[in-house]
XYZ file of C-alpha atoms in Angstrom:
488
model
C 0.000 0.000 0.000
C 1.452 3.383 -1.015
C 1.786 6.348 1.216
C -0.924 8.118 -0.764
C -3.449 5.446 0.340
C -2.788 5.852 4.059
C -5.338 7.609 6.165
C -4.382 9.190 9.454
C -7.215 8.999 11.968
C -7.058 11.405 14.879
C -8.075 9.995 18.259
C -11.629 10.797 19.243
C -11.823 13.610 21.778
C -12.510 12.432 25.279
C -16.004 13.150 26.526
C -16.117 16.009 29.077
C -17.840 13.854 31.689
C -15.043 11.269 31.438
C -12.472 13.973 32.118
C -14.434 15.164 35.131
C -14.769 11.602 36.384
C -11.032 11.004 36.165
C -10.348 14.294 37.941
C -12.611 13.039 40.730
C -10.556 9.850 40.917
C -7.362 11.868 41.359
C -8.900 13.938 44.157
C -10.096 10.737 45.826
C -6.611 9.243 45.518
C -5.147 12.380 47.111
C -7.500 11.974 50.089
C -6.612 8.272 50.421
C -2.873 9.013 50.327
C -3.261 11.682 52.991
C -5.517 9.741 55.356
C -4.319 6.151 54.846
C -7.889 4.982 55.500
C -10.942 4.539 53.277
C -13.360 5.747 55.969
C -11.315 8.847 56.856
C -10.758 9.667 53.174
C -14.525 9.392 52.628
C -15.119 11.779 55.520
C -12.553 14.185 54.073
C -14.315 14.092 50.691
C -17.786 14.396 52.212
C -19.052 11.040 50.929
C -19.942 7.613 52.269
C -17.366 4.871 52.835
C -18.927 2.513 50.227
C -18.675 5.260 47.599
C -15.004 5.827 48.426
C -14.387 2.061 48.213
C -15.882 2.064 44.719
C -13.648 4.971 43.711
C -10.604 3.081 45.006
C -11.654 0.103 42.893
C -11.879 2.328 39.829
C -8.447 3.829 40.577
C -6.941 0.344 40.767
C -8.576 -0.577 37.468
C -7.390 2.566 35.693
C -3.775 2.181 36.809
C -3.693 -1.646 36.935
C -1.992 -1.430 40.321
C -3.158 -2.377 43.854
C -2.393 1.258 44.891
C -2.395 0.234 48.592
C -1.185 -2.723 50.650
C -3.434 -3.589 53.572
C -1.786 -3.612 56.998
C -3.333 -4.113 60.417
C -3.606 -0.371 61.021
C -3.700 1.592 57.785
C -3.368 1.500 54.026
C 0.256 1.521 52.884
C 0.824 2.978 49.379
C 2.555 0.864 46.766
C 5.731 2.281 45.178
C 3.646 3.270 42.138
C 1.184 5.205 44.307
C 4.072 6.867 46.133
C 5.556 7.939 42.798
C 2.394 9.952 42.075
C 1.799 11.349 45.550
C 3.519 14.717 45.147
C 2.058 15.443 41.711
C -1.465 14.551 42.860
C -1.095 16.635 46.038
C 0.054 19.584 43.943
C -2.940 19.202 41.633
C -5.351 19.052 44.565
C -3.648 21.959 46.326
C -3.879 24.103 43.186
C -7.576 23.265 42.851
C -8.150 24.217 46.484
C -6.203 27.462 46.027
C -8.416 28.513 43.134
C -11.364 28.644 45.534
C -9.546 30.607 48.225
C -10.497 34.285 48.871
C -8.780 36.593 46.395
C -8.738 40.222 45.293
C -8.872 41.869 41.900
C -6.528 44.563 40.646
C -7.735 47.754 38.988
C -7.453 46.117 35.573
C -9.558 43.107 36.634
C -6.716 40.567 37.149
C -6.960 38.135 40.056
C -4.248 38.670 42.647
C -3.619 35.917 45.166
C -0.015 36.203 46.410
C -0.357 33.196 48.736
C -1.329 30.836 45.946
C 0.439 32.258 42.891
C 4.183 32.388 42.506
C 4.355 32.905 38.748
C 5.748 29.403 38.132
C 4.198 26.069 37.051
C 2.382 24.034 39.702
C 5.199 21.555 40.306
C 7.628 19.387 38.434
C 7.247 15.610 38.407
C 8.466 14.088 41.654
C 11.208 11.452 41.748
C 10.033 7.895 42.268
C 9.217 6.808 45.834
C 9.338 10.317 47.265
C 6.727 11.653 49.588
C 5.969 15.269 50.534
C 7.606 16.320 53.750
C 9.297 19.343 55.228
C 12.959 18.518 54.824
C 15.075 19.526 57.776
C 18.607 20.674 57.257
C 20.734 17.631 56.571
C 17.764 15.250 56.077
C 18.692 12.637 53.435
C 16.892 12.626 50.106
C 15.455 9.317 48.814
C 18.470 8.810 46.561
C 20.783 9.104 49.570
C 18.597 6.683 51.513
C 18.785 4.121 48.717
C 22.580 4.424 48.597
C 22.739 3.975 52.382
C 20.733 0.755 52.225
C 22.920 -0.539 49.420
C 26.047 0.006 51.506
C 24.530 -1.606 54.601
C 23.323 -4.567 52.536
C 26.881 -5.440 51.552
C 27.983 -5.780 55.164
C 28.525 -9.259 56.632
C 27.792 -8.154 60.191
C 24.355 -9.516 61.178
C 23.613 -6.373 63.173
C 24.285 -4.255 60.110
C 21.984 -6.487 58.095
C 19.213 -6.112 60.656
C 19.833 -2.368 60.690
C 18.973 -2.349 56.991
C 15.577 -3.879 57.707
C 14.932 -1.384 60.510
C 15.859 1.477 58.188
C 13.580 0.058 55.501
C 10.465 0.239 57.698
C 11.398 3.023 60.094
C 13.304 5.701 58.197
C 10.333 8.047 58.245
C 7.715 9.370 55.884
C 8.730 9.042 52.279
C 11.775 6.940 53.048
C 10.283 3.657 54.258
C 8.183 0.745 53.077
C 6.989 -2.613 54.471
C 9.329 -5.592 54.368
C 8.748 -8.240 51.757
C 8.457 -11.848 52.979
C 12.116 -12.762 52.464
C 13.295 -9.600 54.255
C 10.997 -10.243 57.227
C 12.208 -13.837 57.401
C 15.841 -12.708 57.361
C 15.200 -10.081 60.050
C 13.474 -12.457 62.460
C 15.993 -15.250 61.775
C 18.746 -12.864 62.826
C 16.894 -12.143 66.068
C 16.215 -15.831 66.822
C 19.852 -16.693 66.216
C 20.816 -14.246 68.972
C 22.859 -12.020 66.671
C 20.817 -8.855 67.132
C 21.457 -6.026 69.539
C 18.602 -5.743 72.107
C 18.043 -2.141 71.011
C 17.554 -3.375 67.450
C 15.004 -5.965 68.573
C 12.974 -3.334 70.394
C 13.226 -0.895 67.493
C 12.134 -3.393 64.852
C 9.181 -4.746 66.851
C 8.011 -1.332 68.015
C 8.135 0.340 64.605
C 6.476 -2.587 62.870
C 3.680 -2.865 65.417
C 3.063 0.874 65.524
C 2.795 1.076 61.742
C 0.875 -2.211 61.473
C 2.148 -5.519 60.119
C 1.428 -6.656 56.585
C 0.582 -10.231 55.615
C 3.980 -10.587 53.933
C 5.762 -9.528 57.128
C 3.723 -11.927 59.266
C 4.437 -14.751 56.835
C 8.170 -13.968 56.873
C 8.313 -13.895 60.668
C 6.305 -17.116 60.921
C 8.520 -18.892 58.386
C 11.634 -17.873 60.314
C 10.070 -19.172 63.534
C 9.029 -22.453 61.884
C 12.552 -22.960 60.574
C 13.978 -22.099 63.994
C 11.943 -24.777 65.818
C 12.346 -27.359 63.039
C 8.621 -27.424 62.240
C 7.297 -30.328 60.196
C 6.604 -29.706 56.526
C 2.941 -28.955 55.843
C 2.747 -31.746 53.251
C 4.152 -34.579 55.369
C 2.351 -34.311 58.696
C 0.459 -37.020 60.573
C -1.420 -34.424 62.673
C -4.967 -33.492 61.674
C -5.500 -30.204 63.504
C -3.181 -27.508 64.825
C -4.803 -25.568 67.696
C -2.734 -22.565 68.916
C -3.670 -21.161 72.331
C -1.763 -17.987 73.207
C -3.849 -16.291 75.861
C -3.140 -13.217 77.920
C -1.474 -13.815 81.310
C -4.174 -11.537 82.722
C -7.016 -13.808 81.574
C -8.980 -15.497 84.363
C -11.490 -17.340 82.165
C -11.362 -21.112 82.008
C -10.159 -22.468 78.632
C -13.255 -24.449 77.629
C -11.793 -24.962 74.162
C -9.487 -27.589 75.680
C -12.500 -29.772 76.387
C -13.653 -29.351 72.774
C -10.206 -30.440 71.583
C -10.303 -33.518 73.823
C -13.740 -34.457 72.427
C -12.272 -34.546 68.920
C -9.244 -36.543 70.063
C -11.506 -39.137 71.673
C -13.375 -39.474 68.369
C -10.190 -40.333 66.470
C -8.698 -37.026 65.343
C -5.053 -36.148 66.082
C -4.776 -32.752 67.765
C -1.761 -30.610 68.696
C -2.293 -27.767 71.156
C 0.536 -25.309 71.698
C 0.520 -22.034 73.535
C 1.443 -19.732 76.342
C -0.457 -18.234 79.247
C 2.146 -16.120 80.954
C 5.730 -16.359 82.106
C 5.081 -19.404 84.273
C 4.183 -22.258 81.923
C 4.384 -24.882 84.668
C 1.566 -23.544 86.843
C -0.367 -21.568 84.225
C -4.090 -21.961 83.613
C -3.677 -23.885 80.353
C -1.289 -26.428 81.824
C -3.384 -26.956 84.968
C -6.641 -27.259 83.046
C -5.182 -29.590 80.424
C -3.619 -31.848 83.050
C -6.888 -31.970 85.018
C -8.741 -33.704 82.166
C -5.895 -35.915 80.987
C -4.346 -33.978 78.112
C -0.605 -34.869 78.044
C 1.791 -31.965 78.710
C 4.932 -32.390 76.623
C 8.418 -30.917 76.875
C 9.475 -31.345 73.222
C 8.136 -31.765 69.727
C 9.178 -35.421 69.732
C 7.327 -36.062 72.986
C 4.257 -34.319 71.582
C 4.330 -36.514 68.470
C 4.548 -39.629 70.659
C 1.678 -38.450 72.884
C -0.515 -37.788 69.863
C 0.252 -41.249 68.542
C -0.810 -42.793 71.865
C -3.587 -40.484 73.096
C -4.602 -38.518 70.009
C -3.793 -35.174 71.646
C -0.941 -33.247 73.251
C -0.245 -29.778 74.622
C 3.222 -28.270 74.348
C 4.116 -24.913 75.965
C 5.982 -22.500 73.730
C 8.933 -22.555 76.148
C 9.427 -26.200 75.197
C 9.468 -25.278 71.517
C 11.910 -22.369 71.794
C 13.326 -20.517 74.764
C 14.115 -17.576 72.456
C 10.528 -17.199 71.254
C 9.265 -17.581 74.817
C 11.598 -14.803 75.953
C 10.410 -12.534 73.130
C 6.793 -13.139 74.118
C 7.735 -12.149 77.659
C 8.530 -8.644 76.376
C 4.811 -7.967 76.840
C 5.411 -7.444 80.553
C 8.224 -4.992 79.743
C 6.498 -3.001 76.991
C 2.883 -3.421 78.194
C 1.825 -3.865 74.580
C 1.657 -6.648 72.038
C 4.226 -7.038 69.292
C 4.604 -8.851 65.998
C 5.753 -11.904 67.974
C 2.263 -12.263 69.437
C 0.807 -11.953 65.947
C 2.924 -14.689 64.380
C 2.340 -17.383 67.025
C -0.988 -18.695 65.662
C 0.838 -19.404 62.380
C 3.584 -21.529 63.978
C 2.002 -24.978 63.332
C 4.947 -26.927 64.826
C 3.948 -30.383 63.547
C 2.666 -29.192 60.172
C -0.980 -30.179 60.703
C -3.110 -30.357 57.577
C -5.732 -28.047 59.138
C -5.279 -25.102 61.492
C -7.873 -23.379 63.674
C -7.031 -20.181 65.508
C -8.697 -17.378 67.418
C -7.691 -13.783 66.635
C -8.878 -10.929 68.848
C -8.425 -7.877 66.634
C -10.726 -7.758 63.600
C -8.126 -6.145 61.320
C -5.715 -9.022 61.975
C -8.096 -11.806 60.930
C -7.765 -11.176 57.208
C -4.032 -10.601 57.657
C -3.633 -14.011 59.278
C -5.602 -15.674 56.505
C -3.504 -13.902 53.855
C -0.298 -14.793 55.713
C -1.428 -18.414 56.004
C -1.978 -18.540 52.258
C 1.539 -17.161 51.693
C 2.933 -19.884 53.976
C 1.150 -22.593 52.007
C -1.646 -23.380 54.483
C -4.444 -25.106 52.579
C -7.117 -25.388 55.275
C -7.552 -22.800 57.993
C -10.341 -21.355 60.112
C -10.048 -18.072 62.010
C -12.554 -17.245 64.732
C -13.176 -13.837 66.199
C -12.379 -14.378 69.852
C -11.931 -12.478 73.087
C -8.454 -14.011 73.398
C -5.978 -15.556 70.994
C -7.353 -19.079 71.163
C -9.994 -20.766 69.021
C -13.053 -20.819 71.245
C -16.496 -20.173 69.754
C -18.897 -17.538 71.073
C -22.237 -19.099 70.059
C -24.344 -16.422 71.770
C -23.455 -13.741 69.248
C -23.342 -13.961 65.484
C -19.901 -14.284 63.973
C -18.083 -14.763 60.687
C -15.497 -17.489 60.222
C -12.637 -16.541 57.891
C -11.441 -19.676 56.163
C -9.069 -21.226 53.685
C -10.653 -24.299 52.091
C -8.269 -26.156 49.801
C -6.360 -22.873 49.519
C -9.430 -20.837 48.579
C -10.474 -17.929 50.804
C -14.095 -17.834 51.918
C -16.213 -16.414 54.745
C -18.913 -18.319 56.633
C -21.557 -16.556 58.711
C -22.699 -18.298 61.902
C -25.913 -16.935 63.489
C -26.231 -16.431 67.233
C -27.960 -18.953 69.489
C -30.031 -18.149 72.607
C -27.803 -17.855 75.657
C -28.652 -20.192 78.556
C -28.464 -18.984 82.110
C -24.962 -19.008 83.573
C -24.444 -20.887 86.820
C -22.260 -19.236 89.458
C -19.527 -21.214 91.169
C -20.836 -22.598 94.428
C -18.326 -23.917 96.901
C -15.801 -24.879 94.205
C -12.618 -23.425 92.860
C -12.474 -22.681 89.161
C -10.383 -25.794 88.490
C -12.735 -27.992 90.553
C -15.728 -26.687 88.599
C -13.844 -27.246 85.335
C -13.132 -30.871 86.234
C -16.694 -31.449 87.474
C -18.213 -30.175 84.213
C -16.043 -32.516 82.165
C -16.838 -35.453 84.473
C -20.578 -34.791 84.196
C -20.979 -34.063 87.913
C -22.098 -30.494 87.124
C -24.495 -29.651 84.310
C -23.933 -26.224 82.768
C -25.790 -25.660 79.494
C -23.974 -22.427 78.779
C -20.590 -24.154 78.960
C -21.979 -27.081 76.976
C -22.991 -24.737 74.149
C -19.534 -23.124 74.116
C -17.739 -26.478 73.998
C -20.005 -28.026 71.359
C -19.968 -24.904 69.148
C -16.172 -24.903 69.311
C -16.005 -28.622 68.502
C -18.485 -28.110 65.649
C -16.283 -25.428 64.108
C -13.302 -27.769 64.323
C -15.283 -30.626 62.726
C -16.395 -28.337 59.895
C -12.789 -27.235 59.356
C -11.513 -30.806 59.265
C -14.251 -31.819 56.833
C -13.707 -28.692 54.693
C -17.462 -28.318 54.878
C -19.726 -25.500 53.742
C -22.329 -23.435 55.566
C -25.010 -26.068 55.020
C -22.995 -28.622 56.975
C -22.477 -26.522 60.102
C -25.650 -27.680 61.849
C -24.758 -31.317 61.144
C -21.356 -30.727 62.740
C -22.984 -29.081 65.738
C -25.273 -32.057 66.304
C -22.307 -34.409 65.958
C -20.376 -32.346 68.517
C -23.304 -32.610 70.928
C -23.300 -36.395 70.487
C -19.590 -36.487 71.308
C -20.203 -34.354 74.399
C -23.013 -36.583 75.663
C -20.895 -39.700 75.078
C -17.711 -38.441 76.768
C -16.310 -40.386 79.700
C -18.013 -39.502 82.927
C -15.045 -39.394 85.241
C -11.815 -37.480 85.326
C -8.622 -39.450 84.814
């Protein structure tokens, strides 16, 4: 075809309403970058949260980028979003300035000295920068990148950990979350005892204050699993992993232990592992487990043997790793949780094929499911709980967050009527606990808690759907009614 036959077609002009719609997306993105929260950005824009969520979805579609990474506390911008932050802020600021009070000169020109400097709005910002008031001597992003490169070449483990601290804690515009491999390297360095105590405190404090990401949780958990020699997830003989890391301040009896024992008596192999304070020998979990015949083990090998013989075992975290136990004990020093508390439900020491955990904070439930998927967990159930142990609350509606054959799904469980609670009469808490299990005391409220917890575990093991929950609940009640009537 000759050049004389070619026809040049000009692109069709964009419709005005499309331009206005895209401008709205940019203003919405500016609000999201400023607030780090969909609800607060919606409030800033004077709209509802669902509307802002839809705008965020449109922004992601337009740019083909996630735009934000979800953490436990706020939205963290992706590098692409960060690269646009300054330009978008300048655009929004210029739009706001145009509506500020102004005066006119004698010849009719608008004079606004505060908003007009006679120069273009702003030049394109370098990648990964973020608006901030630079103090004298504050490093630019390029300098920060060079610093990390130099640190990364060092062989000193403390220098290597310093790089990870600088990555997450260098301040606005100069930090980002750790990727999984970086988080694994950082926590491995700590567990190997090669980190300065100041570094440990700095890393945990900064990460917890900012909010962990799923990738960071997965990296920490993988380092911990490697440290304790955890069994591969594909070669385990254990059916259900049941973490139980409760607050040392908790005074409630752990009824979930009785649900676990019901399943063990019906033929399932259950590993319980946990912590209930600095004293694991006389803690509530150990005393309660021993009172109904659950073996207390001092090593992973002993736990495997106990499961083979009895179908169930409980192992305190101190028996798995003195280092991890010591890090958990920082709670009494800092009076706040850390990323160590968050990773423990993902430990799965014997590589059970199914895991069931309780997570207190709503924002962490999706993070734990996402982290579990990154670790290769295929079947997982996360309950909303009042403590970090999987115990059902049947008297209020709840949503179970699950992985079923690696697929994420949510299952709604409606509330059941709450029976009357019976006060303790002439018994200690442990005596009442033992009497309920032995059938000497009938407490319908406790029975509902135990059977609902066992039903959730049965559903998880069966990889069942919502329609099978009631069948599992009835089966759990049968197991409860058929339990042995005397304490060992």
